[in-house]
Amino acid sequence: MALSATDVVLILASMLVSALCSGLEIAFVSSNKLYFELQRKQGSLAGRLIAGLLPRPARLIGTLLVGNNIALVVYGIAMARVLEPWFLEVLHSEPLVLVAQTAVSTLIILVFAEFLPKTLFRLDPNGTLSLFALPLRFLYVLLWLPMMLMTGVSELVLRLFGIRSRPGEVAFGRIDLNEFLKEATDNANDDEDLDAEVEYFRNTLELSSIKVREVMIPRAEIEAVSVEEPMAEVFKRFNESGLSKLLVYSGNVDNIIGYVHGKEMFRRPRSVRSVLRPVNHIPGTMPADQVLQLFSKQRGHVAVVVDEFGGTAGMVTMEDLV
């Protein structure tokens, strides 16, 4: 029996759609959501298309599942029309024909529309989603109505069991940031190729495993002035040290009461107290990432590290951390 051109086209088209849906599903699950959000902010078309689907990932997965199932139904019908006459001539038994055509059609669809596309699309999920951003958005719009129907029925069933779905907002976690930085680092030829922002984030991620005593300026290297110091002497200390900040103590260096910034010298202040800025006092065992959070929260840039006796062990600035 001659093959029907219509059946062949239906089989190939349904396999292609099924492979695309399966591959895009695993690519979306494996992708770095932070990457597409950054691409969107940089004006990338693919970034805008994919980032627009991020707030409700369940809907996108539902769309791909609907598309995949429709394709599988069409594939099954067309494949049965092609295989059944051939197997009837050989096997002469409808139960055996059913088993044979199920085995053959399942093997073909599993290899070419499940295993292969999922394996290939997982190799570079971000690149794959960027490449198929337009077809993915088209599928989402085309299958929006059946997807919403399926989602509504699913939520109704969940409510019958006392379970409520909560879509929520997209949250970019530490894993997303780690993956993004790993990709950026791997793609850079050397450290000079890394963007300042990438270097900043990479350093920030490493801070959680570092204690502040490991990055502080030790007591012996601290530049500090007395709160009673004449301004001429303070100005001289800034020039000699080349620093932008000097700690200020009252009595001795174990009693740090603040710091002065070099830019205040242009205002020609009359005393150190008039330009004194507060400092935080932190233990040396404090994780460096918590110090960075403290700086961000209080908008400070200098902290004094104290030892177990309350004396000054060193100092740390925002620049030391990032």
GROMACS .gro file of C-alpha atoms in nm:
model
  322
    1MET     CA    1   0.000   0.000   0.000
    2ALA     CA    2   0.140   0.336  -0.106
    3LEU     CA    3   0.223   0.593   0.154
    4SER     CA    4  -0.009   0.891   0.177
    5ALA     CA    5   0.175   1.220   0.136
    6THR     CA    6  -0.062   1.377   0.388
    7ASP     CA    7   0.021   1.116   0.650
    8VAL     CA    8   0.395   1.157   0.593
    9VAL     CA    9   0.368   1.535   0.630
   10LEU     CA   10   0.157   1.495   0.945
   11ILE     CA   11   0.406   1.250   1.096
   12LEU     CA   12   0.709   1.469   1.025
   13ALA     CA   13   0.536   1.790   1.134
   14SER     CA   14   0.403   1.638   1.457
   15MET     CA   15   0.745   1.491   1.538
   16LEU     CA   16   0.904   1.831   1.479
   17VAL     CA   17   0.654   2.009   1.704
   18SER     CA   18   0.687   1.743   1.973
   19ALA     CA   19   1.067   1.762   1.960
   20LEU     CA   20   1.056   2.142   1.978
   21CYS     CA   21   0.819   2.141   2.277
   22SER     CA   22   1.019   1.876   2.462
   23GLY     CA   23   1.349   2.051   2.397
   24LEU     CA   24   1.222   2.397   2.489
   25GLU     CA   25   1.069   2.263   2.808
   26ILE     CA   26   1.399   2.123   2.934
   27ALA     CA   27   1.585   2.430   2.808
   28PHE     CA   28   1.353   2.662   3.002
   29VAL     CA   29   1.384   2.456   3.320
   30SER     CA   30   1.765   2.442   3.287
   31SER     CA   31   1.814   2.805   3.180
   32ASN     CA   32   1.946   3.092   3.388
   33LYS     CA   33   1.655   3.330   3.443
   34LEU     CA   34   1.888   3.610   3.557
   35TYR     CA   35   2.064   3.594   3.218
   36PHE     CA   36   1.744   3.677   3.030
   37GLU     CA   37   1.648   3.952   3.273
   38LEU     CA   38   1.986   4.116   3.211
   39GLN     CA   39   1.946   4.063   2.836
   40ARG     CA   40   1.607   4.235   2.853
   41LYS     CA   41   1.755   4.536   3.028
   42GLN     CA   42   2.023   4.554   2.758
   43GLY     CA   43   1.755   4.576   2.490
   44SER     CA   44   1.787   4.226   2.344
   45LEU     CA   45   1.477   4.108   2.153
   46ALA     CA   46   1.522   3.749   2.272
   47GLY     CA   47   1.573   3.876   2.625
   48ARG     CA   48   1.249   4.074   2.614
   49LEU     CA   49   1.053   3.780   2.470
   50ILE     CA   50   1.181   3.526   2.723
   51ALA     CA   51   1.180   3.762   3.023
   52GLY     CA   52   0.814   3.835   2.954
   53LEU     CA   53   0.737   3.468   3.017
   54LEU     CA   54   0.930   3.443   3.343
   55PRO     CA   55   0.667   3.578   3.588
   56ARG     CA   56   0.443   3.274   3.528
   57PRO     CA   57   0.666   2.977   3.440
   58ALA     CA   58   0.383   2.728   3.502
   59ARG     CA   59   0.188   2.877   3.212
   60LEU     CA   60   0.482   2.839   2.976
   61ILE     CA   61   0.540   2.479   3.083
   62GLY     CA   62   0.166   2.418   3.044
   63THR     CA   63   0.174   2.563   2.692
   64LEU     CA   64   0.460   2.334   2.592
   65LEU     CA   65   0.284   2.032   2.743
   66VAL     CA   66  -0.037   2.112   2.554
   67GLY     CA   67   0.156   2.154   2.230
   68ASN     CA   68   0.346   1.832   2.288
   69ASN     CA   69   0.031   1.632   2.363
   70ILE     CA   70  -0.153   1.766   2.057
   71ALA     CA   71   0.147   1.675   1.842
   72LEU     CA   72   0.161   1.326   1.994
   73VAL     CA   73  -0.210   1.265   1.925
   74VAL     CA   74  -0.169   1.370   1.561
   75TYR     CA   75   0.147   1.160   1.534
   76GLY     CA   76  -0.030   0.853   1.678
   77ILE     CA   77  -0.326   0.880   1.439
   78ALA     CA   78  -0.111   0.934   1.129
   79MET     CA   79   0.139   0.665   1.229
   80ALA     CA   80  -0.140   0.413   1.285
   81ARG     CA   81  -0.279   0.478   0.936
   82VAL     CA   82   0.066   0.418   0.787
   83LEU     CA   83   0.175   0.114   0.988
   84GLU     CA   84  -0.151  -0.078   1.033
   85PRO     CA   85  -0.193  -0.199   0.671
   86TRP     CA   86   0.170  -0.317   0.657
   87PHE     CA   87   0.158  -0.508   0.985
   88LEU     CA   88  -0.181  -0.667   0.897
   89GLU     CA   89  -0.029  -0.818   0.583
   90VAL     CA   90   0.256  -0.970   0.787
   91LEU     CA   91   0.103  -1.058   1.125
   92HIS     CA   92  -0.263  -1.126   1.035
   93SER     CA   93  -0.368  -1.052   1.395
   94GLU     CA   94  -0.512  -0.726   1.520
   95PRO     CA   95  -0.376  -0.762   1.879
   96LEU     CA   96  -0.026  -0.830   1.741
   97VAL     CA   97  -0.061  -0.539   1.499
   98LEU     CA   98  -0.157  -0.310   1.788
   99VAL     CA   99   0.146  -0.421   1.991
  100ALA     CA  100   0.383  -0.390   1.695
  101GLN     CA  101   0.271  -0.046   1.579
  102THR     CA  102   0.271   0.081   1.940
  103ALA     CA  103   0.628  -0.044   1.990
  104VAL     CA  104   0.758   0.102   1.662
  105SER     CA  105   0.584   0.439   1.688
  106THR     CA  106   0.680   0.476   2.057
  107LEU     CA  107   1.045   0.393   1.987
  108ILE     CA  108   1.061   0.650   1.706
  109ILE     CA  109   0.895   0.928   1.904
  110LEU     CA  110   1.102   0.861   2.217
  111VAL     CA  111   1.432   0.876   2.029
  112PHE     CA  112   1.366   1.165   1.790
  113ALA     CA  113   1.117   1.376   1.988
  114GLU     CA  114   1.225   1.316   2.348
  115PHE     CA  115   1.577   1.192   2.414
  116LEU     CA  116   1.763   1.366   2.130
  117PRO     CA  117   1.605   1.714   2.157
  118LYS     CA  118   1.625   1.717   2.536
  119THR     CA  119   1.990   1.612   2.527
  120LEU     CA  120   2.079   1.869   2.262
  121PHE     CA  121   1.881   2.157   2.411
  122ARG     CA  122   2.035   2.104   2.756
  123LEU     CA  123   2.385   2.157   2.617
  124ASP     CA  124   2.323   2.533   2.590
  125PRO     CA  125   1.980   2.617   2.735
  126ASN     CA  126   2.031   2.994   2.730
  127GLY     CA  127   2.147   2.995   2.369
  128THR     CA  128   1.870   2.758   2.263
  129LEU     CA  129   1.597   2.969   2.423
  130SER     CA  130   1.742   3.281   2.262
  131LEU     CA  131   1.744   3.110   1.921
  132PHE     CA  132   1.386   2.985   1.952
  133ALA     CA  133   1.247   3.289   2.136
  134LEU     CA  134   1.013   3.387   1.851
  135PRO     CA  135   0.873   3.034   1.788
  136LEU     CA  136   0.830   2.992   2.163
  137ARG     CA  137   0.635   3.316   2.193
  138PHE     CA  138   0.425   3.217   1.890
  139LEU     CA  139   0.341   2.881   2.049
  140TYR     CA  140   0.251   3.057   2.374
  141VAL     CA  141   0.006   3.289   2.198
  142LEU     CA  142  -0.135   3.014   1.974
  143LEU     CA  143  -0.198   2.769   2.259
  144TRP     CA  144  -0.289   3.026   2.524
  145LEU     CA  145  -0.659   2.935   2.533
  146PRO     CA  146  -0.620   2.554   2.575
  147MET     CA  147  -0.335   2.615   2.819
  148MET     CA  148  -0.555   2.842   3.034
  149LEU     CA  149  -0.833   2.584   3.021
  150MET     CA  150  -0.594   2.310   3.133
  151THR     CA  151  -0.449   2.534   3.406
  152GLY     CA  152  -0.797   2.624   3.529
  153VAL     CA  153  -0.901   2.260   3.551
  154SER     CA  154  -0.575   2.174   3.732
  155GLU     CA  155  -0.624   2.453   3.986
  156LEU     CA  156  -0.984   2.343   4.040
  157VAL     CA  157  -0.872   1.987   4.114
  158LEU     CA  158  -0.604   2.117   4.351
  159ARG     CA  159  -0.860   2.329   4.536
  160LEU     CA  160  -1.077   2.021   4.585
  161PHE     CA  161  -0.785   1.875   4.780
  162GLY     CA  162  -0.733   2.199   4.973
  163ILE     CA  163  -0.424   2.305   4.779
  164ARG     CA  164  -0.392   2.657   4.640
  165SER     CA  165  -0.136   2.753   4.378
  166ARG     CA  166   0.061   3.070   4.435
  167PRO     CA  167   0.229   3.208   4.122
  168GLY     CA  168   0.436   3.475   4.299
  169GLU     CA  169   0.712   3.683   4.146
  170VAL     CA  170   1.029   3.559   3.985
  171ALA     CA  171   1.317   3.544   4.231
  172PHE     CA  172   1.673   3.520   4.111
  173GLY     CA  173   1.865   3.311   4.358
  174ARG     CA  174   2.228   3.248   4.435
  175ILE     CA  175   2.237   2.960   4.186
  176ASP     CA  176   2.124   3.188   3.901
  177LEU     CA  177   2.390   3.442   3.991
  178ASN     CA  178   2.657   3.174   4.026
  179GLU     CA  179   2.571   3.030   3.685
  180PHE     CA  180   2.569   3.373   3.523
  181LEU     CA  181   2.909   3.461   3.669
  182LYS     CA  182   3.052   3.122   3.571
  183GLU     CA  183   2.942   3.174   3.211
  184ALA     CA  184   3.078   3.529   3.205
  185THR     CA  185   3.410   3.413   3.352
  186ASP     CA  186   3.441   3.117   3.113
  187ASN     CA  187   3.370   3.338   2.811
  188ALA     CA  188   3.633   3.595   2.910
  189ASN     CA  189   3.983   3.541   2.771
  190ASP     CA  190   4.142   3.687   3.083
  191ASP     CA  191   4.053   3.889   3.389
  192GLU     CA  192   4.087   4.213   3.192
  193ASP     CA  193   3.791   4.111   2.975
  194LEU     CA  194   3.558   4.081   3.274
  195ASP     CA  195   3.313   4.366   3.317
  196ALA     CA  196   3.344   4.564   3.639
  197GLU     CA  197   2.992   4.452   3.734
  198VAL     CA  198   3.078   4.085   3.682
  199GLU     CA  199   3.393   4.121   3.891
  200TYR     CA  200   3.192   4.297   4.161
  201PHE     CA  201   2.930   4.022   4.180
  202ARG     CA  202   3.193   3.749   4.174
  203ASN     CA  203   3.376   3.907   4.467
  204THR     CA  204   3.050   3.958   4.653
  205LEU     CA  205   2.957   3.588   4.625
  206GLU     CA  206   3.293   3.490   4.774
  207LEU     CA  207   3.248   3.716   5.077
  208SER     CA  208   3.020   3.474   5.263
  209SER     CA  209   3.313   3.239   5.324
  210ILE     CA  210   3.552   3.516   5.436
  211LYS     CA  211   3.584   3.667   5.783
  212VAL     CA  212   3.635   4.041   5.805
  213ARG     CA  213   3.967   3.993   5.989
  214GLU     CA  214   4.105   3.834   5.670
  215VAL     CA  215   4.051   4.148   5.461
  216MET     CA  216   4.090   4.425   5.720
  217ILE     CA  217   4.371   4.677   5.739
  218PRO     CA  218   4.563   4.575   6.054
  219ARG     CA  219   4.605   4.812   6.348
  220ALA     CA  220   4.973   4.876   6.272
  221GLU     CA  221   4.887   5.014   5.927
  222ILE     CA  222   4.595   5.234   6.033
  223GLU     CA  223   4.625   5.606   5.966
  224ALA     CA  224   4.441   5.792   6.240
  225VAL     CA  225   4.431   6.143   6.385
  226SER     CA  226   4.321   6.281   6.719
  227VAL     CA  227   3.989   6.459   6.742
  228GLU     CA  228   4.185   6.754   6.885
  229GLU     CA  229   4.433   6.758   6.594
  230PRO     CA  230   4.473   7.099   6.423
  231MET     CA  231   4.319   7.103   6.076
  232ALA     CA  232   4.652   7.199   5.919
  233GLU     CA  233   4.801   6.876   6.053
  234VAL     CA  234   4.503   6.673   5.932
  235PHE     CA  235   4.536   6.824   5.585
  236LYS     CA  236   4.907   6.736   5.589
  237ARG     CA  237   4.830   6.375   5.688
  238PHE     CA  238   4.592   6.341   5.394
  239ASN     CA  239   4.860   6.466   5.154
  240GLU     CA  240   5.131   6.241   5.295
  241SER     CA  241   4.924   5.924   5.313
  242GLY     CA  242   4.734   5.964   4.986
  243LEU     CA  243   4.429   5.815   5.158
  244SER     CA  244   4.073   5.937   5.116
  245LYS     CA  245   3.970   5.857   5.476
  246LEU     CA  246   4.137   5.892   5.815
  247LEU     CA  247   4.010   5.742   6.139
  248VAL     CA  248   3.959   5.977   6.432
  249TYR     CA  249   4.028   5.875   6.791
  250SER     CA  250   3.979   6.033   7.130
  251GLY     CA  251   4.266   5.971   7.371
  252ASN     CA  252   4.418   5.673   7.189
  253VAL     CA  253   4.362   5.452   6.886
  254ASP     CA  254   4.158   5.203   7.092
  255ASN     CA  255   3.885   5.465   7.119
  256ILE     CA  256   3.789   5.533   6.757
  257ILE     CA  257   3.497   5.775   6.744
  258GLY     CA  258   3.461   5.828   6.370
  259TYR     CA  259   3.644   5.920   6.053
  260VAL     CA  260   3.696   6.218   5.823
  261HIS     CA  261   3.677   6.213   5.444
  262GLY     CA  262   3.938   6.387   5.235
  263LYS     CA  263   3.683   6.577   5.029
  264GLU     CA  264   3.577   6.763   5.344
  265MET     CA  265   3.912   6.942   5.336
  266PHE     CA  266   3.790   7.152   5.043
  267ARG     CA  267   3.532   7.307   5.276
  268ARG     CA  268   3.814   7.429   5.502
  269PRO     CA  269   3.656   7.310   5.826
  270ARG     CA  270   3.766   7.469   6.153
  271SER     CA  271   3.784   7.147   6.352
  272VAL     CA  272   3.783   6.770   6.312
  273ARG     CA  273   3.456   6.744   6.504
  274SER     CA  274   3.275   6.960   6.248
  275VAL     CA  275   3.336   6.703   5.971
  276LEU     CA  276   3.339   6.387   6.183
  277ARG     CA  277   3.147   6.092   6.037
  278PRO     CA  278   3.030   5.790   6.239
  279VAL     CA  279   3.182   5.443   6.208
  280ASN     CA  280   3.052   5.097   6.291
  281HIS     CA  281   3.239   4.875   6.536
  282ILE     CA  282   3.232   4.510   6.434
  283PRO     CA  283   3.398   4.186   6.555
  284GLY     CA  284   3.671   4.026   6.348
  285THR     CA  285   3.469   3.705   6.318
  286MET     CA  286   3.187   3.877   6.132
  287PRO     CA  287   3.140   3.739   5.775
  288ALA     CA  288   3.249   3.990   5.512
  289ASP     CA  289   2.918   3.971   5.326
  290GLN     CA  290   2.734   4.084   5.639
  291VAL     CA  291   2.967   4.383   5.666
  292LEU     CA  292   2.884   4.471   5.305
  293GLN     CA  293   2.513   4.450   5.387
  294LEU     CA  294   2.574   4.673   5.689
  295PHE     CA  295   2.747   4.932   5.471
  296SER     CA  296   2.461   4.924   5.219
  297LYS     CA  297   2.192   4.951   5.485
  298GLN     CA  298   2.352   5.236   5.680
  299ARG     CA  299   2.519   5.395   5.378
  300GLY     CA  300   2.853   5.383   5.552
  301HIS     CA  301   3.191   5.303   5.406
  302VAL     CA  302   3.416   5.248   5.708
  303ALA     CA  303   3.405   5.008   6.003
  304VAL     CA  304   3.643   4.955   6.293
  305VAL     CA  305   3.727   4.592   6.371
  306VAL     CA  306   3.754   4.527   6.743
  307ASP     CA  307   3.927   4.240   6.921
  308GLU     CA  308   3.796   4.027   7.207
  309PHE     CA  309   3.903   4.293   7.459
  310GLY     CA  310   3.724   4.576   7.282
  311GLY     CA  311   4.043   4.731   7.146
  312THR     CA  312   4.103   4.829   6.786
  313ALA     CA  313   4.228   4.535   6.578
  314GLY     CA  314   4.199   4.703   6.239
  315MET     CA  315   3.964   4.872   5.999
  316VAL     CA  316   3.776   4.778   5.685
  317THR     CA  317   3.627   4.990   5.408
  318MET     CA  318   3.385   4.928   5.125
  319GLU     CA  319   3.679   4.926   4.883
  320ASP     CA  320   3.848   4.645   5.076
  321LEU     CA  321   3.542   4.424   5.028
  322VAL     CA  322   3.464   4.480   4.660
   0.00000   0.00000   0.00000
